[in-house]
XYZ file of C-alpha atoms in Angstrom:
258
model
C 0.000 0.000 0.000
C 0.802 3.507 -0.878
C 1.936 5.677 2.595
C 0.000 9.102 2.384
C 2.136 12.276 1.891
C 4.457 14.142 -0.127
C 7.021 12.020 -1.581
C 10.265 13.343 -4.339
C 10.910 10.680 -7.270
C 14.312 11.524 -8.892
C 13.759 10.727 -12.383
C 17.137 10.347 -14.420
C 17.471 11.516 -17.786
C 19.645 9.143 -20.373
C 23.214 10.796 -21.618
C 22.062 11.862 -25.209
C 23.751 9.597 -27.967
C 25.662 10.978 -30.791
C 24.210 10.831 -34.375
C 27.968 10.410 -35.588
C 27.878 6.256 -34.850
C 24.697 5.917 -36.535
C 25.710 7.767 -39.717
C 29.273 5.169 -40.008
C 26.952 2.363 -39.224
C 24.309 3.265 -41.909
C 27.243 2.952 -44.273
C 28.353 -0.749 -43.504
C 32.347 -0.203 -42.273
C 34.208 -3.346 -43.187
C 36.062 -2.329 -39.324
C 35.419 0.509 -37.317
C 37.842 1.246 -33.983
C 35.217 3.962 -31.780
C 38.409 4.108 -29.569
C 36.265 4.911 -26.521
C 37.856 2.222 -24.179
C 39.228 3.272 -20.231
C 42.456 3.249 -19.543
C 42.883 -0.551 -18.355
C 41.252 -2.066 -21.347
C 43.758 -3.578 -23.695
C 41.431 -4.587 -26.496
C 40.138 -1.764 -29.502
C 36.425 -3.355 -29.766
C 35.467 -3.358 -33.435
C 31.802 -1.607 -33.534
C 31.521 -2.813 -37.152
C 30.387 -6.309 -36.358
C 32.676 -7.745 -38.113
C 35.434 -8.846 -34.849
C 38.365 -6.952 -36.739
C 39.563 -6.589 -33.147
C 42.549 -4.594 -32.547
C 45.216 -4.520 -29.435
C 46.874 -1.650 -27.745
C 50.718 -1.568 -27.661
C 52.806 0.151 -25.659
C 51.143 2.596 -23.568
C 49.160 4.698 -25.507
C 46.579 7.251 -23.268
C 43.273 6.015 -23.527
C 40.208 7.907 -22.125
C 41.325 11.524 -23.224
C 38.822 13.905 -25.144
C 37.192 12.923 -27.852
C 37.289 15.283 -31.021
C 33.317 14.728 -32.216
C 31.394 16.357 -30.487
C 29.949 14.583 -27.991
C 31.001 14.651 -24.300
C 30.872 11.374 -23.883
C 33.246 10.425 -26.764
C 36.984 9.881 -25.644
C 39.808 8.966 -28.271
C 43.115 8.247 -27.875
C 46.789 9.947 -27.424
C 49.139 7.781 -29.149
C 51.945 9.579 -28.519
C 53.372 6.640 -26.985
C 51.252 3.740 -28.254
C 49.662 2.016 -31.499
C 47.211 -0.362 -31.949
C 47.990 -4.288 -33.562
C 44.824 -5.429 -35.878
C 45.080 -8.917 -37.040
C 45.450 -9.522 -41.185
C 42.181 -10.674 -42.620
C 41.233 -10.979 -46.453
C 38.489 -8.465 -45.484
C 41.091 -6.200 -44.717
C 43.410 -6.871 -47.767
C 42.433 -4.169 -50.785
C 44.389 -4.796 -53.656
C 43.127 -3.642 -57.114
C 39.660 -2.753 -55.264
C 38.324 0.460 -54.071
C 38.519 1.119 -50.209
C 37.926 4.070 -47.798
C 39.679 4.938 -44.926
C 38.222 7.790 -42.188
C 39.521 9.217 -39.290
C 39.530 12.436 -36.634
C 42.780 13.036 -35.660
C 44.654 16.085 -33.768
C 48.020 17.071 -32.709
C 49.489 16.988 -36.615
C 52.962 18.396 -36.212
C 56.578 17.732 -38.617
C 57.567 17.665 -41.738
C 57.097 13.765 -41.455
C 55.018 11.653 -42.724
C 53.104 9.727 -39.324
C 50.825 6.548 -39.885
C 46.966 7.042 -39.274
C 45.879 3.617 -40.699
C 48.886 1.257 -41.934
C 48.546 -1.691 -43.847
C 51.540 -1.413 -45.668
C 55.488 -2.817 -45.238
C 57.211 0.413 -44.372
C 59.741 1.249 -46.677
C 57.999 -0.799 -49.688
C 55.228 -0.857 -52.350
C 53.221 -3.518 -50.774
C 49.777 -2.825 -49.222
C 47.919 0.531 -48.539
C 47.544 3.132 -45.985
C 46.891 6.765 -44.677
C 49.117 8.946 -42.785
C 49.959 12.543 -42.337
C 52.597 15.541 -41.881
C 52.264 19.199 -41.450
C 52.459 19.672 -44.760
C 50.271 16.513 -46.716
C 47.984 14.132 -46.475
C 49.116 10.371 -47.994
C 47.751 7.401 -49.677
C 50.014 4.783 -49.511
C 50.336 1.708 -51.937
C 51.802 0.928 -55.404
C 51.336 4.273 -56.901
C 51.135 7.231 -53.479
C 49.025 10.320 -54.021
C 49.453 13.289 -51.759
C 48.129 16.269 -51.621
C 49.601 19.613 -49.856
C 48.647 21.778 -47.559
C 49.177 23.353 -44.093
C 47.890 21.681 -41.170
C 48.525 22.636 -37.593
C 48.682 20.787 -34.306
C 45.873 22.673 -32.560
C 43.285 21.873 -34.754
C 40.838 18.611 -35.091
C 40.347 17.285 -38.656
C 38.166 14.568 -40.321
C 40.377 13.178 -42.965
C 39.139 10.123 -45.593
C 40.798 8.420 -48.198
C 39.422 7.353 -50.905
C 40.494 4.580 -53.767
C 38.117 4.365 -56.633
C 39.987 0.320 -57.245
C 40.696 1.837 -61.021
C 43.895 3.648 -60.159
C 43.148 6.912 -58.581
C 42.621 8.223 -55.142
C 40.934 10.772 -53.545
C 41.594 12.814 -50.430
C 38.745 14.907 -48.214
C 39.581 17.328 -45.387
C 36.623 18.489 -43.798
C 34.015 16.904 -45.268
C 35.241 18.662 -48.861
C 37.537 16.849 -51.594
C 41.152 18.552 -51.060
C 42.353 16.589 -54.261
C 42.535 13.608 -56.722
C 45.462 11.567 -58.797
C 46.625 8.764 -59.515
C 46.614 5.894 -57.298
C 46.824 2.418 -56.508
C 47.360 -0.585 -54.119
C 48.048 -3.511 -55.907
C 50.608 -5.801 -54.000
C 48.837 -7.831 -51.008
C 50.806 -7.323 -47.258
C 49.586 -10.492 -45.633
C 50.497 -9.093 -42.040
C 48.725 -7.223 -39.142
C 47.231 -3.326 -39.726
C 48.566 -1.025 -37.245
C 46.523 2.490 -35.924
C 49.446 4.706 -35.185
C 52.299 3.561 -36.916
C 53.639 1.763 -39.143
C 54.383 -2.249 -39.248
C 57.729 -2.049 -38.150
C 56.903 0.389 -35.319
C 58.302 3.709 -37.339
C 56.077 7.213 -38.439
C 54.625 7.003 -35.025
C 51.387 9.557 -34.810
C 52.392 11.737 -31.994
C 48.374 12.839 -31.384
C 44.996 12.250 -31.028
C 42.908 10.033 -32.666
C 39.350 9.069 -32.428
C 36.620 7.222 -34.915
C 38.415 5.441 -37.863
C 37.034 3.505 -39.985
C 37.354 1.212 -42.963
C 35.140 0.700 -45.592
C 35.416 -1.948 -48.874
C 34.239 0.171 -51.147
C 34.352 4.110 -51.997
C 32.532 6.038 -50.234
C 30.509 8.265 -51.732
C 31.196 12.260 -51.335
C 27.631 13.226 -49.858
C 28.302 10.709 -47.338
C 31.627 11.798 -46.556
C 30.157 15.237 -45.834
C 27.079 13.587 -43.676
C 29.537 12.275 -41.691
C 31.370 14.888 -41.121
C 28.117 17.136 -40.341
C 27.256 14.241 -37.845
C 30.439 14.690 -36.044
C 29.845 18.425 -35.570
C 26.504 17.594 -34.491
C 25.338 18.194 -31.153
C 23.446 15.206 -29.249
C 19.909 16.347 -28.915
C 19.212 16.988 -25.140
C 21.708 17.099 -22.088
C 21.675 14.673 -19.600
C 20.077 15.406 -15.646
C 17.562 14.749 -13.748
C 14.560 15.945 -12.886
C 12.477 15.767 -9.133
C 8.830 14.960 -9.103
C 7.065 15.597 -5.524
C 3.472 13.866 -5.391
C 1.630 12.710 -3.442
C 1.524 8.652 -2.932
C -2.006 8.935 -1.589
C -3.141 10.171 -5.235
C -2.053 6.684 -6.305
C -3.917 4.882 -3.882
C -7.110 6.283 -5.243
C -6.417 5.351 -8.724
C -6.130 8.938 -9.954
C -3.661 9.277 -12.537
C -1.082 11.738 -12.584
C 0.503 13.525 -15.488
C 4.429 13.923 -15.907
């Protein structure tokens, strides 16, 4: 039975969610690294679906801001750290178009520091992304690069792009900062790396946060949607809110609006 009197309910509100998950999601990533783990996990859960799961090396900081915006996102400093992705034929693009997307901060030197590496550093063989001060790099058979000036302070949502029929395509922003000629077309049977490169070289002294991979190239418009999704701000904050009623009106049967 219901004690007579006035009574506070604390009613919690949910954390709002991101749209920026939903929009990756809605595109089908062949892997897709969130990078929201605490600092004791060891693992880099795959959201995709598809168990590309990825290990942390070294001692990379975990938990630190993320750069969508979201206050609940956190992303990584690898300034000391990578993480270790085991091969998989999903994961191999040779002669096929693929997409890679990131956020990443803290770009800095002249030299050229891995995002996503699937590639033998040094060599031809495989693909991959990665970044200096001054470009932005597809890796493979044939590179493409494009140049510009980039600066440590700022966030940016970079994708690369290969069309599978020998050129590439690189977006900054959500808009298409170039295209040439491209191509991956020598298999590296051999784990990906987030960070750096295979043989632990072109470290990424920064932040990174939401890469994914896709099998295919993906389109422009949805480039940009993701981009706008990042930007986007969840739709209500989280609280709480404190109801005081009256238990006796239950008792009765009456029913109470919220």
């Amino acid at each position: 039975p219901f004690a007579s009197g006035q009574q506070p309910w604390a009613l919690a509100i949910a954390p709002p969610h991101s749209a920026y998950p939903t929009a990756i999601l809605t595109d089908s990533p062949a892997a897709y690294y969130r990078l929201d783990e605490s600092a004791a996990d060891t693992t880099a859960m795959d959201s995709s679906g598809n168990a590309h799961i990825g290990t942390y090396e070294r001692s990379g900081l975990l938990g630190v801001t993320g750069l969508i915006n979201d206050a609940s996102d956190t992303a990584v400093d690898f300034t000391n750290g990578d993480i270790a992705i085991a091969d998989s034929p999903e994961l191999n693009f040779i002669n096929t178009a693929f997409t890679i997307e990131a956020w990443v901060k803290g770009v800095q030197g002249s030299s050229n520091r891995r995002i996503f590496d699937k590639v033998v550093a040094g060599q031809s063989t495989g693909y991959g992304l990665d970044i200096s001060s001054n470009n932005i790099r597809m890796l493979g058979c044939t590179n493409f690069s494009t140049s510009l000036q980039l600066n440590a302070s700022t966030t940016y949502h970079i994708v690369a792009v290969s069309d599978g029929a020998g050129t590439g395509s690189v977006y900054l922003n959500g808009s298409l900062l170039g295209s040439g000629s491209y191509s991956a077309c020598s298999s590296y049977i051999g784990p990906a790396h987030i960070a750096t490169a295979n043989d632990g070289s072109a470290q990424f002294a920064g932040v990174i946060d939401e890469v994914a991979v896709y099998n295919y190239a993906l389109p422009a418009a949805r480039i940009l949607a993701h981009y706008n999704a990042g930007l986007q701000s969840p739709p209500q904050a989280a609280g709480s809110i404190t109801i005081t009623t009256d238990f006796a009106v239950y008792a009765s049967g009456q029913t109470v609006n919220i």
